[in-house]
PDB file of N, CA, C and O in Angstrom:
ATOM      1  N   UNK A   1       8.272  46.619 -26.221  1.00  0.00           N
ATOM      2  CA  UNK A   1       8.874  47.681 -27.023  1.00  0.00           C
ATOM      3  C   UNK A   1      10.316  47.883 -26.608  1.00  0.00           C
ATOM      4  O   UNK A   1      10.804  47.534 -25.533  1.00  0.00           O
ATOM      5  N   UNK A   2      11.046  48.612 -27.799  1.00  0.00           N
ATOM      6  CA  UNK A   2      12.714  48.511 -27.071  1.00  0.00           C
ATOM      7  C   UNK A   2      12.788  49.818 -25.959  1.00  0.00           C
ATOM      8  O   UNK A   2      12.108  50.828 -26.139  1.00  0.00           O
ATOM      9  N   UNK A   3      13.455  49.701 -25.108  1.00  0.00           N
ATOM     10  CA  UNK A   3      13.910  50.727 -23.922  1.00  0.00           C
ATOM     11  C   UNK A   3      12.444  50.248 -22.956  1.00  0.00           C
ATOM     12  O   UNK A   3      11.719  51.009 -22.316  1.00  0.00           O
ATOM     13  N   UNK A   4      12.340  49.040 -23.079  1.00  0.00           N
ATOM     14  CA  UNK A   4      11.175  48.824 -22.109  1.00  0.00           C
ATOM     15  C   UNK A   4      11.147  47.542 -21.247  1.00  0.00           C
ATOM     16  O   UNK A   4      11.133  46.475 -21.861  1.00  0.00           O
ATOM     17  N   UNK A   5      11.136  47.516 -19.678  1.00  0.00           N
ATOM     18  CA  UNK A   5      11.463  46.319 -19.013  1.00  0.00           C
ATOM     19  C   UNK A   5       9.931  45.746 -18.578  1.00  0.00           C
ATOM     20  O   UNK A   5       9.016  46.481 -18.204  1.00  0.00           O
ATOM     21  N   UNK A   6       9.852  44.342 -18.702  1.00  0.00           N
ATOM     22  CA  UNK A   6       8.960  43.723 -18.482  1.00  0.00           C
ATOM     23  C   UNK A   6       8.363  43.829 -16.691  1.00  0.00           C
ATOM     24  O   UNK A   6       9.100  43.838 -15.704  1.00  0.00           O
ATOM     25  N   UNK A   7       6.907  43.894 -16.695  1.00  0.00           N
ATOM     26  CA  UNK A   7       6.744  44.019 -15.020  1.00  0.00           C
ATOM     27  C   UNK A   7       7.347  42.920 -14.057  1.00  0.00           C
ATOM     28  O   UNK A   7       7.665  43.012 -12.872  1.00  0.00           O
ATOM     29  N   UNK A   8       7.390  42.146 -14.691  1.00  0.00           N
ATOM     30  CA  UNK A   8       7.443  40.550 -14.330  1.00  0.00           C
ATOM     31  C   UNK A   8       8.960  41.021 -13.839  1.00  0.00           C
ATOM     32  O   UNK A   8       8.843  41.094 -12.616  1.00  0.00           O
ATOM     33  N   UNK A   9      10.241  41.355 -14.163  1.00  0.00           N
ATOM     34  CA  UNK A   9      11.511  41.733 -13.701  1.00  0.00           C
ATOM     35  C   UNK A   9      11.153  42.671 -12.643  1.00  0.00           C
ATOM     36  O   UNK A   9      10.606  43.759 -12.818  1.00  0.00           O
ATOM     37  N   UNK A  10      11.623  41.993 -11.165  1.00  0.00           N
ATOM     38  CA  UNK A  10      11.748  42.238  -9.686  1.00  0.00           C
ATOM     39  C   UNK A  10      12.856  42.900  -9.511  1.00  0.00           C
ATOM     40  O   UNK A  10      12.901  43.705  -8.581  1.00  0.00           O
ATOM     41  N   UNK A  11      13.928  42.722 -10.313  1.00  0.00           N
ATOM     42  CA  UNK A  11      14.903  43.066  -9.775  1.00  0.00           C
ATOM     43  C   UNK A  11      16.693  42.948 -10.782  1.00  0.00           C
ATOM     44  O   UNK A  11      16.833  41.927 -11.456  1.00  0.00           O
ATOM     45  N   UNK A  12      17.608  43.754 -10.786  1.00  0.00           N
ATOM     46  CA  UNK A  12      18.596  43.271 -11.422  1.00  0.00           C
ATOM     47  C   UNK A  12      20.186  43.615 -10.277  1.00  0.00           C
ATOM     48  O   UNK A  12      20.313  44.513  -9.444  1.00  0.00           O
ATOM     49  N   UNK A  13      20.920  42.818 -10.563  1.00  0.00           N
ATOM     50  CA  UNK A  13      22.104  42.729  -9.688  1.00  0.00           C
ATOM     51  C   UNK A  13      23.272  42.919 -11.456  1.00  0.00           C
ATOM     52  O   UNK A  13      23.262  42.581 -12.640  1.00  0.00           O
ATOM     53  N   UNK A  14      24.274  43.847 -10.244  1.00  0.00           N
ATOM     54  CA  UNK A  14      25.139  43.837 -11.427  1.00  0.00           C
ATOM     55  C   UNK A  14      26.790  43.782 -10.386  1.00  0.00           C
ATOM     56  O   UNK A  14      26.962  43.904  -9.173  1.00  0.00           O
ATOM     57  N   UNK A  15      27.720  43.558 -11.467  1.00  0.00           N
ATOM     58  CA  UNK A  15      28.413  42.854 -10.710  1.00  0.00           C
ATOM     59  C   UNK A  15      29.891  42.957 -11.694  1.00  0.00           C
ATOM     60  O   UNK A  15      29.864  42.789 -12.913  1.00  0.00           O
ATOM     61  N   UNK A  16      31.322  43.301 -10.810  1.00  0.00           N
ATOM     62  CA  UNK A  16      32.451  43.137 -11.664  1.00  0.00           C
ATOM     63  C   UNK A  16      33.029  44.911 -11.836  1.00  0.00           C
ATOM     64  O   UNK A  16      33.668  45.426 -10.919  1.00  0.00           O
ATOM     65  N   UNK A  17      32.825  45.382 -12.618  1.00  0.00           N
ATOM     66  CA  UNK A  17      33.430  46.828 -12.433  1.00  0.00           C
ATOM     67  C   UNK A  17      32.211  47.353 -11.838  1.00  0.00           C
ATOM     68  O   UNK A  17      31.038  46.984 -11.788  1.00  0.00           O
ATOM     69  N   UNK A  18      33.168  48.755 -11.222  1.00  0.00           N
ATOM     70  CA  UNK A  18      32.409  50.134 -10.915  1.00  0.00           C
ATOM     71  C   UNK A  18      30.977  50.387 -11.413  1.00  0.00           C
ATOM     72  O   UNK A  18      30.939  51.061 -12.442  1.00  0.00           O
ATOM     73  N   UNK A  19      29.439  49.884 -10.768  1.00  0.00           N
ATOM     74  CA  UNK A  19      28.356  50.592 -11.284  1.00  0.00           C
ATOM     75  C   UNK A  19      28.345  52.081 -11.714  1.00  0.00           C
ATOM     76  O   UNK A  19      28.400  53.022 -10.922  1.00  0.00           O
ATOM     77  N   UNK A  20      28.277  52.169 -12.879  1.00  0.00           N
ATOM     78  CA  UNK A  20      28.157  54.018 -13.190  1.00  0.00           C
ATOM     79  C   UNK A  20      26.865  54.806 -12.761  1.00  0.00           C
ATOM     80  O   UNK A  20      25.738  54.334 -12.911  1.00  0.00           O
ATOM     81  N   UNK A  21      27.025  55.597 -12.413  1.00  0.00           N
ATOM     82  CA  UNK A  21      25.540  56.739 -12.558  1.00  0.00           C
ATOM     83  C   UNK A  21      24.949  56.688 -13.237  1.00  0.00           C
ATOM     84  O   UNK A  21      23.762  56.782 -12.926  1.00  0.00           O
ATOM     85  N   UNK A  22      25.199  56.556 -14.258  1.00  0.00           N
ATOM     86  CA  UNK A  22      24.807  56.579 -15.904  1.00  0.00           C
ATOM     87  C   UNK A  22      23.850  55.524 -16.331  1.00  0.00           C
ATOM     88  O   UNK A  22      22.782  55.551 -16.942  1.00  0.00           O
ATOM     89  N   UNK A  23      24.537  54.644 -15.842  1.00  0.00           N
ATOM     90  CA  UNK A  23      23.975  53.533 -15.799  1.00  0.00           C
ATOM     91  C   UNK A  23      22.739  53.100 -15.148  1.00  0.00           C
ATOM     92  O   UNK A  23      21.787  52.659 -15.791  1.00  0.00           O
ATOM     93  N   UNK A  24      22.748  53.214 -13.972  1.00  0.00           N
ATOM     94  CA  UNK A  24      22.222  53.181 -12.716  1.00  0.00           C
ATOM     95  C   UNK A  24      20.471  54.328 -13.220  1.00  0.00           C
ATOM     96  O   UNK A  24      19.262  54.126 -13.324  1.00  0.00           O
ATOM     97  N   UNK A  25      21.141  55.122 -13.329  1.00  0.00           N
ATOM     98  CA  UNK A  25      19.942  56.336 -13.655  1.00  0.00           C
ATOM     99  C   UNK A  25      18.829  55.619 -15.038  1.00  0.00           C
ATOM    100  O   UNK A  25      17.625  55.594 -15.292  1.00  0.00           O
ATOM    101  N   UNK A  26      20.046  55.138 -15.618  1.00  0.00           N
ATOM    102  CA  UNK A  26      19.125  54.770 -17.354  1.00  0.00           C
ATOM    103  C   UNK A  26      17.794  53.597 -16.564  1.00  0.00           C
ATOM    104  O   UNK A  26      16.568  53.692 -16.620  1.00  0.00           O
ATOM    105  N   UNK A  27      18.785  52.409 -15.777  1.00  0.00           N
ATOM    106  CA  UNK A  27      17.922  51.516 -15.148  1.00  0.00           C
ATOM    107  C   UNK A  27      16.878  51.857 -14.726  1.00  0.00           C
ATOM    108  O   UNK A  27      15.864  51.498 -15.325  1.00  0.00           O
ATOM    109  N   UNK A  28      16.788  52.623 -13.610  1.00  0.00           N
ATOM    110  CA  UNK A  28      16.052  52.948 -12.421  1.00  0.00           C
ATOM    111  C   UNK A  28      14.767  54.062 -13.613  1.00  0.00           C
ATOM    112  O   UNK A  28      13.652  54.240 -13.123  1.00  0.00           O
ATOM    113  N   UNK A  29      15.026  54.664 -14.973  1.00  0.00           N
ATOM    114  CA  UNK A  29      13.992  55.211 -15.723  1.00  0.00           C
ATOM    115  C   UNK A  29      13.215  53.951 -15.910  1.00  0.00           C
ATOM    116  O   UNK A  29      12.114  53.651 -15.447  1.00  0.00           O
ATOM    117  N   UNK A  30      13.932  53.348 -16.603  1.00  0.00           N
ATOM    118  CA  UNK A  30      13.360  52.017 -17.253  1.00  0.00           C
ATOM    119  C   UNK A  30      12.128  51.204 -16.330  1.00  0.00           C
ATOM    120  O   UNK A  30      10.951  50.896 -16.514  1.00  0.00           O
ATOM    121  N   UNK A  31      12.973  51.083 -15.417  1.00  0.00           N
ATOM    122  CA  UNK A  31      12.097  49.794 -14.789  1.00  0.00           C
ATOM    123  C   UNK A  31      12.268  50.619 -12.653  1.00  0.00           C
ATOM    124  O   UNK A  31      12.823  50.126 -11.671  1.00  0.00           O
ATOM    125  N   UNK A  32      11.600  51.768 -12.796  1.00  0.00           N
ATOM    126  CA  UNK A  32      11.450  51.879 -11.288  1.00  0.00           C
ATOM    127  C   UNK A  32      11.176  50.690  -9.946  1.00  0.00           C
ATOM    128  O   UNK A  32      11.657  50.604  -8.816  1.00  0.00           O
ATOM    129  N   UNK A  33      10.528  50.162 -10.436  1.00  0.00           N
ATOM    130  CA  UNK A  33       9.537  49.145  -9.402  1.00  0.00           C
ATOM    131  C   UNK A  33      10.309  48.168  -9.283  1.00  0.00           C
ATOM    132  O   UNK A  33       9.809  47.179  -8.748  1.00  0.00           O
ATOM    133  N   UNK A  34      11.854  48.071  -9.747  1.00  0.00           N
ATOM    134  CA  UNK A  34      12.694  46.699  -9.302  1.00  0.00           C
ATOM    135  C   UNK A  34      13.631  47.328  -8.547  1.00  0.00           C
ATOM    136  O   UNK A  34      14.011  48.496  -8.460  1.00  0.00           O
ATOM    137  N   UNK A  35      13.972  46.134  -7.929  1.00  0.00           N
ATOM    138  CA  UNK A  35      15.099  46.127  -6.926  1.00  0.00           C
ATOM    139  C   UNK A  35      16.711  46.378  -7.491  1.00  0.00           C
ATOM    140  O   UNK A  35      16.618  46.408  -8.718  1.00  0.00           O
ATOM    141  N   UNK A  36      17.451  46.478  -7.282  1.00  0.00           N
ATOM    142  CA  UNK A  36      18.794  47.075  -7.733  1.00  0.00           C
ATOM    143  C   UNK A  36      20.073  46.942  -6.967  1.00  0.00           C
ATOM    144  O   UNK A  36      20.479  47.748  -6.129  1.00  0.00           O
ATOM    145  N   UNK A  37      20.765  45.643  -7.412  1.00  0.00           N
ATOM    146  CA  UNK A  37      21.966  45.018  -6.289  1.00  0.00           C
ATOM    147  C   UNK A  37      23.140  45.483  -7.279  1.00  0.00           C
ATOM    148  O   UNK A  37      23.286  45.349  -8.494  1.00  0.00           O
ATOM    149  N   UNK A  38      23.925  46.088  -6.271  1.00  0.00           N
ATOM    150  CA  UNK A  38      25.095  46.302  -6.859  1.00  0.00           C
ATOM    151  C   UNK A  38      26.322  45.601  -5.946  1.00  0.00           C
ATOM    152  O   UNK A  38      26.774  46.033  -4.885  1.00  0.00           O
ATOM    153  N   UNK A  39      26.694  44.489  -6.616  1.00  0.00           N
ATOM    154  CA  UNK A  39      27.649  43.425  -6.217  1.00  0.00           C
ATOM    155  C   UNK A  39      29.418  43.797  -6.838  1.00  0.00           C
ATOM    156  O   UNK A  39      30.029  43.378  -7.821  1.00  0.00           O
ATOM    157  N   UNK A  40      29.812  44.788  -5.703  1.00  0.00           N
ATOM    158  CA  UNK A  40      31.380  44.787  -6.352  1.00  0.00           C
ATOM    159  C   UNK A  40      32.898  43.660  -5.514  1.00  0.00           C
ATOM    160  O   UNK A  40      33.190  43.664  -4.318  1.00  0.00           O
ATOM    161  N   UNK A  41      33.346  43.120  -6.241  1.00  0.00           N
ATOM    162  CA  UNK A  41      34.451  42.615  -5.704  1.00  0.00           C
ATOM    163  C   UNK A  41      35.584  42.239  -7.376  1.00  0.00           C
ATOM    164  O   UNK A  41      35.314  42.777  -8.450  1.00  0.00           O
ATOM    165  N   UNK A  42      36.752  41.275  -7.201  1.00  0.00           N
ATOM    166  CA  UNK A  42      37.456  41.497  -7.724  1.00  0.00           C
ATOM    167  C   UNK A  42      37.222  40.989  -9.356  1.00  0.00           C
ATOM    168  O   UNK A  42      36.865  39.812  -9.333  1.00  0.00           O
ATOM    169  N   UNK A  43      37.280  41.322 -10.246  1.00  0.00           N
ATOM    170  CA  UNK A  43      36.444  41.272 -11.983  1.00  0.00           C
ATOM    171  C   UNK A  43      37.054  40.220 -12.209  1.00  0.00           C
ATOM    172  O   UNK A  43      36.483  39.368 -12.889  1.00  0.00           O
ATOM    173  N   UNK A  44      38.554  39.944 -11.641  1.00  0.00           N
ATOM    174  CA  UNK A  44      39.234  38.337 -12.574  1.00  0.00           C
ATOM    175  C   UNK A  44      38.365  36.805 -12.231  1.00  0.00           C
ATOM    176  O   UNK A  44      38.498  35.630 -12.572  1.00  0.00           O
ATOM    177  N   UNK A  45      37.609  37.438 -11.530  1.00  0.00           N
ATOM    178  CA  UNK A  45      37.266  36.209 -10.861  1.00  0.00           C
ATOM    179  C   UNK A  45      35.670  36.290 -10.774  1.00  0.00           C
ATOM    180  O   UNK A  45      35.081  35.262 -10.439  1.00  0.00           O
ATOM    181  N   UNK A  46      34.854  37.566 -11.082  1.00  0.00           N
ATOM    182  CA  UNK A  46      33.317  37.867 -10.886  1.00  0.00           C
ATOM    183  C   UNK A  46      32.928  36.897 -10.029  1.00  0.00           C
ATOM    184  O   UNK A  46      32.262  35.872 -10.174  1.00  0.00           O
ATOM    185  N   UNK A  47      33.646  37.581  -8.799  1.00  0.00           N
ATOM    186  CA  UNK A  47      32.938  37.681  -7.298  1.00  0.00           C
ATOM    187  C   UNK A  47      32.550  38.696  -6.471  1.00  0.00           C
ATOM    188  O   UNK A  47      33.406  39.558  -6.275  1.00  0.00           O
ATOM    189  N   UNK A  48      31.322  38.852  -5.847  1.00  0.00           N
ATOM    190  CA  UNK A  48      31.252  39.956  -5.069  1.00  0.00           C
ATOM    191  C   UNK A  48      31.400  39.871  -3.891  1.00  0.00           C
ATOM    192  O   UNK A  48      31.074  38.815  -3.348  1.00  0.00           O
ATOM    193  N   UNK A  49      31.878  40.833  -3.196  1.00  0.00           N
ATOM    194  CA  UNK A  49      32.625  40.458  -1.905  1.00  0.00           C
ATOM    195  C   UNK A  49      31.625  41.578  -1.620  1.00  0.00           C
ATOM    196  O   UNK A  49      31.061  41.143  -0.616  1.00  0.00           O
ATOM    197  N   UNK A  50      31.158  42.562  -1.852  1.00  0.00           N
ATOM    198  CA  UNK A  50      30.083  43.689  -0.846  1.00  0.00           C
ATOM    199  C   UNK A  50      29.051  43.699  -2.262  1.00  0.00           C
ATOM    200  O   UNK A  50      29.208  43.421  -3.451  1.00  0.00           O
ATOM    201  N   UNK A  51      27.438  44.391  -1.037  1.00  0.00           N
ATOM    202  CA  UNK A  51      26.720  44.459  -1.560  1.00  0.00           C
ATOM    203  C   UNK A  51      25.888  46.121  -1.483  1.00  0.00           C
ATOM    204  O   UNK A  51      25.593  46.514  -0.354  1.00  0.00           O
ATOM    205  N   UNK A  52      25.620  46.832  -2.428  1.00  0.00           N
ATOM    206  CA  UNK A  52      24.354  47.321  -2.066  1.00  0.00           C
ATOM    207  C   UNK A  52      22.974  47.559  -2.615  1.00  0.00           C
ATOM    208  O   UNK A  52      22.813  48.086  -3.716  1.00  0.00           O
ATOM    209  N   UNK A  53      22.252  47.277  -2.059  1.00  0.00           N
ATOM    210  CA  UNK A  53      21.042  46.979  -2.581  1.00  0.00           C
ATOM    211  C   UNK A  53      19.900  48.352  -2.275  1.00  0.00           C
ATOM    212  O   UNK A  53      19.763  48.720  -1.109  1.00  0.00           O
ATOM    213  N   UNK A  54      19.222  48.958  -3.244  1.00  0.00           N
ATOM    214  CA  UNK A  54      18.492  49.815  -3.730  1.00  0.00           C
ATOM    215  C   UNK A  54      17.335  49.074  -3.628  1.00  0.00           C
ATOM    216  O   UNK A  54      17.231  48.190  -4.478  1.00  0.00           O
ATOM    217  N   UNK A  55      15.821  49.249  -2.293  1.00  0.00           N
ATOM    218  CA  UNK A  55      14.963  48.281  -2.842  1.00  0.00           C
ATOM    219  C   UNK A  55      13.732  49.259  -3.624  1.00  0.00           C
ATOM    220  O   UNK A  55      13.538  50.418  -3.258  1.00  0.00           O
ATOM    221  N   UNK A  56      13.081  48.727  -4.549  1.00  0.00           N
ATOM    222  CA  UNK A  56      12.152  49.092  -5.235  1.00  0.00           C
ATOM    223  C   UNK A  56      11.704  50.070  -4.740  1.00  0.00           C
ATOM    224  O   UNK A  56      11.344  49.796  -3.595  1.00  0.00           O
ATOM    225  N   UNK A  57      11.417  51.708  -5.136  1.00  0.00           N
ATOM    226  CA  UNK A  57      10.547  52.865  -4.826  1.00  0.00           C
ATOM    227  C   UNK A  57      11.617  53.909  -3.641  1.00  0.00           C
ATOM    228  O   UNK A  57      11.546  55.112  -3.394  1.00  0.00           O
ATOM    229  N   UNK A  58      12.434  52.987  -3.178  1.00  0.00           N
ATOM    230  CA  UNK A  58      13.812  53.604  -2.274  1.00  0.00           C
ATOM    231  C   UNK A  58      14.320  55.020  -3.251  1.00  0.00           C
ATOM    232  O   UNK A  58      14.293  54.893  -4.475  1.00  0.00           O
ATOM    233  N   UNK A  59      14.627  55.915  -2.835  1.00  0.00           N
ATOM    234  CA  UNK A  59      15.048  57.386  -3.307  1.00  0.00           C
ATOM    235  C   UNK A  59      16.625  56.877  -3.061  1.00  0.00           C
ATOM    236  O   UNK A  59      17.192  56.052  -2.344  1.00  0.00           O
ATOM    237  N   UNK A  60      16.957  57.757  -3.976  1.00  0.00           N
ATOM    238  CA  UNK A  60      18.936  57.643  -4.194  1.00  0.00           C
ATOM    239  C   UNK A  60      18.986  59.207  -4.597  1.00  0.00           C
ATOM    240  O   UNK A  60      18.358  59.593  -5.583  1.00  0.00           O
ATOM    241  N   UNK A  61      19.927  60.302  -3.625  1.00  0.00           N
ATOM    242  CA  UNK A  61      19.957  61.105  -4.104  1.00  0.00           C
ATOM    243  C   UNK A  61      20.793  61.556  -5.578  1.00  0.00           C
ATOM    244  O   UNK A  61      21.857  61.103  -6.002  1.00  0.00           O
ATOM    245  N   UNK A  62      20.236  62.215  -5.953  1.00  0.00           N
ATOM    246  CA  UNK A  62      20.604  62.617  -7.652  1.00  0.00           C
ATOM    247  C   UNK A  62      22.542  63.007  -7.087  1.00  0.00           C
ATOM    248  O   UNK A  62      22.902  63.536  -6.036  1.00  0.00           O
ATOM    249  N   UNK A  63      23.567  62.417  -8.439  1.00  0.00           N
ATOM    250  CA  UNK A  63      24.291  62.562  -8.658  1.00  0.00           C
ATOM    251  C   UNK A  63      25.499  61.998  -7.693  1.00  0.00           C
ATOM    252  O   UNK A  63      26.726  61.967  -7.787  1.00  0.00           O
ATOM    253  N   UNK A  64      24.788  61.682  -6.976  1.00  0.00           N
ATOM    254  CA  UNK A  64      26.318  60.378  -6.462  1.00  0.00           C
ATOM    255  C   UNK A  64      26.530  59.403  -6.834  1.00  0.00           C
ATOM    256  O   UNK A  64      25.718  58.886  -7.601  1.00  0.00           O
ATOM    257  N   UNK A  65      27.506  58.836  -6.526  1.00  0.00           N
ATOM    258  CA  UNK A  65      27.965  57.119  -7.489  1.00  0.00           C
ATOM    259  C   UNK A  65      27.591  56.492  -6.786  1.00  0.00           C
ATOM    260  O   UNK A  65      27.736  56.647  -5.573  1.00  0.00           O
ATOM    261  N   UNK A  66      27.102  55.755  -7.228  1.00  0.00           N
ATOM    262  CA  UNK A  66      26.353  54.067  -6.980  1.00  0.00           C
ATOM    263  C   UNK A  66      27.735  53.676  -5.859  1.00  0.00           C
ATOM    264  O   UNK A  66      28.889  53.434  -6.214  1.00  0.00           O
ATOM    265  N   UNK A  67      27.143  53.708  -4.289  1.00  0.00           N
ATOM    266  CA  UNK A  67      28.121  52.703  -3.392  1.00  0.00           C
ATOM    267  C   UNK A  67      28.311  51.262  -3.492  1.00  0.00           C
ATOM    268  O   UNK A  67      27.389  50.549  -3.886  1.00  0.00           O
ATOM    269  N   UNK A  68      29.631  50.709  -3.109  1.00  0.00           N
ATOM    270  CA  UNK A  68      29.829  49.872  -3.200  1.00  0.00           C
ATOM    271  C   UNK A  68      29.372  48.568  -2.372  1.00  0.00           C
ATOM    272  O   UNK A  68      29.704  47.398  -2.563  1.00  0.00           O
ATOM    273  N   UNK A  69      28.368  49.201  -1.231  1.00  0.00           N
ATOM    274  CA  UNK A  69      28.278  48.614  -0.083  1.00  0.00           C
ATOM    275  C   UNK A  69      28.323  48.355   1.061  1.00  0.00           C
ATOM    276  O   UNK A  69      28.478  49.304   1.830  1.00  0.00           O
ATOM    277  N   UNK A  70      28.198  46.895   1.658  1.00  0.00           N
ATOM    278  CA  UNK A  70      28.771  46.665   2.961  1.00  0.00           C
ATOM    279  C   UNK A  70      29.364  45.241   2.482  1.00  0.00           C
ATOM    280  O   UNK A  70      28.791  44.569   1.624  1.00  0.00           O
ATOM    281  N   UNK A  71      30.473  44.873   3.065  1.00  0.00           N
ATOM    282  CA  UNK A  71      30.430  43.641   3.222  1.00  0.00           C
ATOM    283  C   UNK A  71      29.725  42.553   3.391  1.00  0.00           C
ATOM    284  O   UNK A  71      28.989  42.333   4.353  1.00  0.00           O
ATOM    285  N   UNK A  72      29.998  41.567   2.123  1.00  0.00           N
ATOM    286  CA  UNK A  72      28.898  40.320   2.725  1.00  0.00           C
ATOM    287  C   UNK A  72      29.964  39.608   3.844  1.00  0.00           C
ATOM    288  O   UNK A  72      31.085  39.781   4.323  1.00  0.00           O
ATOM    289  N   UNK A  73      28.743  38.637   3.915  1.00  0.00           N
ATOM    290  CA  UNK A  73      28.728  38.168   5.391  1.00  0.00           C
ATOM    291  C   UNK A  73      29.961  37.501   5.545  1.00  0.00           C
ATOM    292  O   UNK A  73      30.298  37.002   4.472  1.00  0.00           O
ATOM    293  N   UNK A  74      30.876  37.266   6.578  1.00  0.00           N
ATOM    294  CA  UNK A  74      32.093  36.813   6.950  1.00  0.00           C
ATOM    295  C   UNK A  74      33.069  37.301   5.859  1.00  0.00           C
ATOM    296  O   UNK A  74      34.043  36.640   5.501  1.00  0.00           O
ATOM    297  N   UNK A  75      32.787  38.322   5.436  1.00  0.00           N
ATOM    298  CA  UNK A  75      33.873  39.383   4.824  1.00  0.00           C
ATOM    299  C   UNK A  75      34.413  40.033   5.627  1.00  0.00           C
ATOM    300  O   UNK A  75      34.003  39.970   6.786  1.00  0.00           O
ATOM    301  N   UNK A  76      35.558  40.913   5.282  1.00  0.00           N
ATOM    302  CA  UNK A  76      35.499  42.252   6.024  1.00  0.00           C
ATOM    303  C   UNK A  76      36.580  43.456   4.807  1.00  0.00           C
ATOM    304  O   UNK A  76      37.530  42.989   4.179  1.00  0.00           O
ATOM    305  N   UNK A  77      36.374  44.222   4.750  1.00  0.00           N
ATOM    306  CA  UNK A  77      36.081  45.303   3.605  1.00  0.00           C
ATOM    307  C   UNK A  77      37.618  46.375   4.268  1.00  0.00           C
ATOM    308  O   UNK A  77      37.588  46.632   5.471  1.00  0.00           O
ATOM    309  N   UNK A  78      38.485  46.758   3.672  1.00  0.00           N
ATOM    310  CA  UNK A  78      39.398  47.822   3.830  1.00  0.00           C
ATOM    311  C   UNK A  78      39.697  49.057   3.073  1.00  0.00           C
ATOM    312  O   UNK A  78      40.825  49.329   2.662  1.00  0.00           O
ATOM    313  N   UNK A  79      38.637  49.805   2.901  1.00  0.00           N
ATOM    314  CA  UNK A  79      39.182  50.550   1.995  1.00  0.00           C
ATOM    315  C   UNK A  79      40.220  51.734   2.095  1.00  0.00           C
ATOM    316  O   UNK A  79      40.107  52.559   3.002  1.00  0.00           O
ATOM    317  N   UNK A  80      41.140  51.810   1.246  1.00  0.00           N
ATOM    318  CA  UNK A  80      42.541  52.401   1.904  1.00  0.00           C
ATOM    319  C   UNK A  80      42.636  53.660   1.372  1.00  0.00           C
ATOM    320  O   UNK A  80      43.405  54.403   1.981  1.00  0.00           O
ATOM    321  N   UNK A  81      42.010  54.176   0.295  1.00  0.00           N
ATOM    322  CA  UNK A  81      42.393  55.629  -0.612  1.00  0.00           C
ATOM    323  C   UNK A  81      40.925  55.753  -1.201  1.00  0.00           C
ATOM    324  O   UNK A  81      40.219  54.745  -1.155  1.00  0.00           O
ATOM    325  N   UNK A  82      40.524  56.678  -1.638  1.00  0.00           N
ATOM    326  CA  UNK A  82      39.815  56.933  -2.760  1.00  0.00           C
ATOM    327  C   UNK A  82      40.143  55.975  -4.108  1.00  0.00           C
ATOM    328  O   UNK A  82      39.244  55.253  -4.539  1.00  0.00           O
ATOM    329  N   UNK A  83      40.977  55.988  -4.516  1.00  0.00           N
ATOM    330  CA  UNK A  83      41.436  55.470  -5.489  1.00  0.00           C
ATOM    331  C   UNK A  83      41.135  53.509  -5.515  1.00  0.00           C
ATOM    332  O   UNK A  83      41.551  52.833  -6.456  1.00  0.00           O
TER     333      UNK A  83
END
């Protein structure tokens, strides 16, 4: 049916701009029981340089933005402003 994710989907990774709340929230109705990678690094190039991963049944408190992570491995991450 539409607005409906198959059991068989473990998991979704997203990747390139800013994960929204919005977003994030619609998912996590849809399909609770999967896993949830949020891969941000630079969009010209859709690479992710950090990860964070939400695993299946894990609590996210209501109304913060989806973090960006930690660094993957032999990265290292600077973040300089909010902005």
């Amino acid at each position: 049916t539409e607005g409906s994710v198959p059991r068989c989907v473990r998991g979704v990774v997203v990747g390139g701009e800013k994960a929204s709340r919005r977003a994030f929230d619609s998912w996590r109705r849809l399909a609770p029981w999967t896993r949830f990678i949020n891969g941000y690094g630079p969009t010209e190039i859709t690479i992710a340089c950090t990860f964070w991963v939400l695993e299946a049944g894990q609590e996210f408190a209501a109304g913060r933005e989806v973090p960006i992570g930690q660094p993957s491995q032999m990265a290292r991450l600077y973040v300089l402003d909010d902005e």
